[in-house]
Coordinates of C-alpha atoms in Angstrom, one line a residue:
X1 CA -49.7 -55.8 -43.5
X2 CA -51.1 -52.5 -44.7
X3 CA -52.2 -52.3 -48.4
X4 CA -50.0 -50.0 -50.6
X5 CA -52.8 -47.4 -50.8
X6 CA -53.2 -47.4 -47.0
X7 CA -49.4 -46.8 -46.6
X8 CA -49.5 -43.8 -49.0
X9 CA -52.6 -42.4 -47.1
X10 CA -50.6 -42.7 -43.9
X11 CA -47.6 -41.0 -45.5
X12 CA -49.7 -38.0 -46.5
X13 CA -51.3 -37.9 -43.0
X14 CA -47.8 -37.9 -41.4
X15 CA -46.8 -35.0 -43.7
X16 CA -49.9 -33.1 -42.6
X17 CA -49.2 -33.9 -38.9
X18 CA -45.6 -32.8 -39.2
X19 CA -46.6 -29.5 -40.9
X20 CA -49.1 -28.7 -38.1
X21 CA -46.6 -29.5 -35.4
X22 CA -43.9 -27.3 -37.0
X23 CA -46.3 -24.5 -37.7
X24 CA -47.3 -24.5 -34.0
X25 CA -50.1 -22.0 -34.4
X26 CA -53.7 -23.2 -34.2
X27 CA -55.2 -19.9 -35.2
X28 CA -53.1 -19.6 -38.3
X29 CA -53.8 -23.3 -39.1
X30 CA -57.5 -22.6 -38.9
X31 CA -57.2 -19.7 -41.3
X32 CA -55.3 -21.9 -43.7
X33 CA -57.8 -24.7 -43.6
X34 CA -60.7 -22.3 -44.6
X35 CA -59.5 -22.3 -48.2
X36 CA -60.6 -25.5 -49.9
X37 CA -60.0 -25.0 -53.7
X38 CA -58.0 -23.2 -56.3
X39 CA -61.1 -21.3 -57.3
X40 CA -61.0 -19.5 -53.9
X41 CA -57.3 -18.6 -54.6
X42 CA -58.2 -17.2 -58.0
X43 CA -61.1 -15.2 -56.4
X44 CA -58.6 -13.8 -54.0
X45 CA -56.1 -12.8 -56.7
X46 CA -58.9 -11.2 -58.7
X47 CA -59.9 -9.1 -55.6
X48 CA -56.3 -8.1 -54.9
X49 CA -55.7 -7.0 -58.6
X50 CA -58.9 -5.0 -58.5
X51 CA -57.8 -3.2 -55.3
X52 CA -54.3 -2.6 -56.6
X53 CA -55.7 -1.3 -59.9
X54 CA -57.9 1.2 -58.0
X55 CA -54.9 2.4 -56.1
X56 CA -52.7 2.7 -59.2
X57 CA -50.1 0.1 -58.3
X58 CA -51.2 -3.1 -60.2
X59 CA -48.7 -5.9 -59.8
X60 CA -47.9 -8.8 -62.2
X61 CA -49.9 -11.6 -60.6
X62 CA -50.1 -13.5 -63.8
X63 CA -46.6 -14.7 -62.9
X64 CA -48.0 -17.2 -60.4
X65 CA -50.4 -18.8 -62.8
X66 CA -48.0 -21.6 -63.7
X67 CA -47.5 -22.3 -60.0
X68 CA -51.3 -22.5 -59.4
X69 CA -51.9 -24.6 -62.5
X70 CA -49.0 -26.9 -61.5
X71 CA -50.6 -27.4 -58.1
X72 CA -54.0 -27.9 -59.7
X73 CA -52.6 -30.7 -61.8
X74 CA -50.9 -32.2 -58.7
X75 CA -54.2 -31.9 -56.6
X76 CA -56.1 -33.7 -59.3
X77 CA -53.6 -36.5 -59.4
X78 CA -53.5 -37.2 -55.7
X79 CA -57.3 -37.0 -55.5
X80 CA -57.5 -39.9 -57.9
X81 CA -54.5 -41.8 -56.6
X82 CA -55.1 -41.6 -52.9
X83 CA -58.6 -40.0 -52.5
X84 CA -57.0 -37.1 -50.8
X85 CA -58.5 -35.8 -47.6
X86 CA -59.8 -32.2 -47.5
X87 CA -57.0 -31.2 -45.1
X88 CA -54.4 -32.2 -47.7
X89 CA -56.0 -30.1 -50.3
X90 CA -56.5 -27.1 -47.9
X91 CA -52.8 -27.2 -47.1
X92 CA -52.1 -26.9 -50.8
X93 CA -54.3 -23.8 -51.4
X94 CA -54.8 -22.1 -48.1
X95 CA -51.2 -20.8 -47.6
X96 CA -51.1 -19.1 -51.0
X97 CA -54.3 -17.1 -50.3
X98 CA -53.0 -16.0 -46.9
X99 CA -49.5 -15.0 -48.1
X100 CA -51.0 -12.9 -50.9
X101 CA -53.5 -11.3 -48.5
X102 CA -50.8 -10.5 -45.9
X103 CA -48.4 -8.9 -48.3
X104 CA -50.5 -7.3 -51.1
X105 CA -50.3 -3.8 -49.6
X106 CA -46.4 -3.8 -49.5
X107 CA -45.0 -3.7 -53.0
X108 CA -41.5 -5.1 -52.2
X109 CA -42.7 -8.0 -50.0
X110 CA -45.6 -8.8 -52.4
X111 CA -43.3 -9.0 -55.3
X112 CA -40.9 -11.2 -53.3
X113 CA -43.7 -13.7 -52.6
X114 CA -44.9 -13.6 -56.2
X115 CA -41.4 -14.2 -57.5
X116 CA -40.9 -17.1 -55.1
X117 CA -44.1 -18.7 -56.2
X118 CA -43.3 -18.1 -59.8
X119 CA -39.8 -19.7 -59.5
X120 CA -41.2 -22.8 -57.9
X121 CA -44.0 -22.9 -60.5
X122 CA -41.3 -23.2 -63.3
X123 CA -40.0 -26.4 -61.6
X124 CA -43.3 -28.2 -61.1
X125 CA -43.8 -31.0 -63.6
X126 CA -47.0 -31.7 -65.5
X127 CA -48.2 -34.2 -63.0
X128 CA -51.1 -35.7 -64.9
X129 CA -49.0 -36.4 -68.0
X130 CA -46.2 -37.9 -66.1
X131 CA -48.4 -40.2 -64.0
X132 CA -50.1 -41.4 -67.1
X133 CA -46.8 -42.6 -68.4
X134 CA -45.4 -44.1 -65.2
X135 CA -48.6 -44.7 -63.2
X136 CA -48.0 -48.5 -63.4
X137 CA -45.2 -48.0 -60.9
X138 CA -46.7 -47.9 -57.4
X139 CA -43.6 -46.1 -56.1
X140 CA -44.7 -43.0 -58.1
X141 CA -47.2 -42.4 -55.2
X142 CA -44.2 -42.1 -52.8
X143 CA -42.7 -39.5 -55.1
X144 CA -46.0 -37.6 -54.9
X145 CA -45.6 -37.6 -51.1
X146 CA -42.1 -36.1 -51.5
X147 CA -43.6 -33.3 -53.6
X148 CA -46.3 -32.7 -51.0
X149 CA -43.6 -32.3 -48.3
X150 CA -41.6 -30.0 -50.6
X151 CA -44.7 -27.7 -51.0
X152 CA -45.3 -27.7 -47.2
X153 CA -41.6 -27.0 -46.5
X154 CA -41.8 -23.9 -48.8
X155 CA -45.0 -22.8 -47.1
X156 CA -43.5 -23.2 -43.6
X157 CA -40.6 -21.0 -44.5
X158 CA -42.7 -18.1 -45.7
X159 CA -45.6 -18.5 -43.3
X160 CA -43.3 -18.5 -40.3
X161 CA -41.6 -15.3 -41.6
X162 CA -44.6 -13.3 -42.5
X163 CA -46.7 -14.3 -39.4
X164 CA -44.3 -12.1 -37.3
X165 CA -46.0 -8.9 -36.3
X166 CA -42.8 -7.0 -37.1
X167 CA -42.0 -8.6 -40.5
X168 CA -42.4 -5.2 -42.3
X169 CA -39.5 -3.8 -40.2
X170 CA -37.1 -6.7 -40.8
X171 CA -38.1 -7.6 -44.4
X172 CA -35.3 -6.0 -46.2
X173 CA -32.6 -7.3 -43.9
X174 CA -34.0 -10.9 -43.3
X175 CA -35.6 -11.9 -46.6
X176 CA -32.3 -12.9 -48.2
X177 CA -32.0 -15.7 -45.6
X178 CA -35.5 -16.9 -46.4
X179 CA -34.6 -17.0 -50.0
X180 CA -31.6 -19.2 -49.2
X181 CA -34.0 -21.6 -47.5
X182 CA -36.4 -21.5 -50.4
X183 CA -33.6 -22.3 -52.7
X184 CA -33.0 -25.6 -50.8
X185 CA -36.7 -26.5 -51.4
X186 CA -36.3 -25.6 -55.1
X187 CA -33.4 -28.0 -55.3
X188 CA -35.5 -30.7 -53.7
X189 CA -38.3 -30.1 -56.1
X190 CA -35.9 -30.3 -59.1
X191 CA -34.5 -33.6 -57.9
X192 CA -38.0 -35.0 -57.3
X193 CA -39.1 -33.9 -60.7
X194 CA -36.2 -35.9 -62.3
X195 CA -37.2 -38.8 -60.0
X196 CA -40.8 -38.6 -61.3
X197 CA -39.6 -38.9 -64.9
X198 CA -37.7 -42.1 -64.6
X199 CA -38.5 -45.7 -63.5
X200 CA -38.2 -44.9 -59.8
X201 CA -37.0 -47.7 -57.4
X202 CA -37.1 -48.0 -53.6
X203 CA -33.4 -47.1 -53.3
X204 CA -34.1 -43.8 -55.1
X205 CA -36.7 -42.8 -52.6
X206 CA -34.4 -43.6 -49.7
X207 CA -31.6 -41.5 -51.3
X208 CA -33.9 -38.6 -51.7
X209 CA -35.2 -38.9 -48.2
X210 CA -31.6 -38.9 -46.9
X211 CA -30.6 -36.0 -49.1
X212 CA -33.6 -33.9 -47.9
X213 CA -32.7 -34.5 -44.3
X214 CA -29.0 -33.7 -44.8
X215 CA -29.7 -30.5 -46.7
X216 CA -32.0 -29.2 -44.1
X217 CA -29.7 -30.3 -41.3
X218 CA -26.7 -28.6 -42.9
X219 CA -28.7 -25.4 -43.4
X220 CA -30.0 -25.4 -39.8
X221 CA -26.4 -26.0 -38.5
X222 CA -25.0 -23.2 -40.6
X223 CA -27.8 -20.8 -39.6
X224 CA -27.3 -21.6 -35.9
X225 CA -23.6 -20.9 -36.2
X226 CA -24.4 -17.6 -38.0
X227 CA -26.8 -16.7 -35.2
X228 CA -24.3 -17.4 -32.5
X229 CA -21.7 -15.1 -34.3
X230 CA -24.3 -12.4 -34.6
X231 CA -25.3 -12.8 -31.0
X232 CA -21.6 -12.5 -29.8
X233 CA -21.1 -9.5 -32.0
X234 CA -24.2 -7.8 -30.6
X235 CA -23.3 -8.8 -27.1
X236 CA -19.9 -7.2 -27.5
X237 CA -21.3 -4.0 -28.9
X238 CA -23.9 -3.5 -26.2
X239 CA -22.0 -4.8 -23.1
X240 CA -20.7 -2.1 -20.8
X241 CA -17.0 -1.6 -21.1
X242 CA -14.7 -2.7 -18.3
X243 CA -11.4 -1.0 -17.7
X244 CA -9.8 -3.5 -15.2
X245 CA -7.1 -4.5 -17.6
X246 CA -6.2 -0.9 -18.4
X247 CA -6.2 0.0 -14.7
X248 CA -3.9 -2.9 -13.9
X249 CA -1.6 -1.8 -16.7
X250 CA -1.5 1.8 -15.4
X251 CA -1.0 0.5 -11.8
X252 CA 2.0 -1.5 -12.9
X253 CA 3.6 1.6 -14.4
X254 CA 3.3 3.8 -11.3
X255 CA 6.6 4.9 -9.8
X256 CA 7.0 4.4 -6.2
X257 CA 5.8 7.4 -4.2
X258 CA 3.6 8.7 -7.0
X259 CA 0.7 10.7 -5.6
X260 CA 1.8 10.7 -1.9
X261 CA 2.3 14.4 -2.0
X262 CA -1.4 14.8 -2.3
X263 CA -2.0 12.8 0.9
X264 CA 0.5 15.2 2.7
X265 CA -1.3 18.3 1.5
X266 CA -3.2 20.1 4.4
X267 CA -6.1 21.3 2.2
X268 CA -6.7 17.8 0.8
X269 CA -6.4 16.3 4.3
X270 CA -9.0 18.8 5.6
X271 CA -11.4 17.9 2.7
X272 CA -10.8 14.2 3.3
X273 CA -11.7 14.5 7.0
X274 CA -15.4 13.6 7.3
X275 CA -15.6 15.2 10.8
X276 CA -14.9 18.6 9.2
X277 CA -18.0 19.8 7.3
X278 CA -16.6 23.2 6.5
X279 CA -15.1 22.0 3.2
X280 CA -17.3 20.0 0.8
X281 CA -15.6 20.9 -2.5
X282 CA -12.0 20.6 -3.4
X283 CA -10.5 22.1 -6.5
X284 CA -7.4 20.4 -7.8

């Protein structure tokens, strides 16, 4: 039977594996894994602020400090608890640096990313203080895995959106849906924060796991339904119109003998005769 620490290590490795599989982009993954520490993220934010200041559109990057410091506290805890692998830490820091880099030249999208990071930062607990109080409970480590999956879920939402080459075109119309997904993650983080502050038991972890799966499944189902409706609406708009029904309706209303006078007309008969090339055009 695996030791508790081995089981937690495997749980983190599984979370990393699931993230990589869902991301499905080796080049993007390679770019993420280049960032190894919070210091690199702060260097990136300093460079962005310097560039924005030179262009005269400095943004309020200080808003994400609570998010960064919350993750710093989290990273320090998991390094002690589970001797975190470098991949785990890179997945904590790398996406932030990429997202800020991708969006920093677009005011609206940059503000949206900063606001999303700031909102989640407000929910993150003070991990070091909490684990000192409840560190005697081995199941606390399982809650830390839940937080890791929450963070990765958030990153997946925004990374998959902003990696699209045309995201600048669809940002205004599609970002609201991404916010709805992010709100689900925020709800998960809030529940897990409450879980971290009490004497967690195994059944609590199972409840949270089930709740997470159900929430995501419900959203995916609703989104697929919405996409189907949008598809049908677009299909209806762009499909060529057919008039068979109207023609059948008109045909049923024709009186007997209607139009036969035309067939008896000598000029029309001459025009209709293919053997007679003297008349190509008929004015009615």
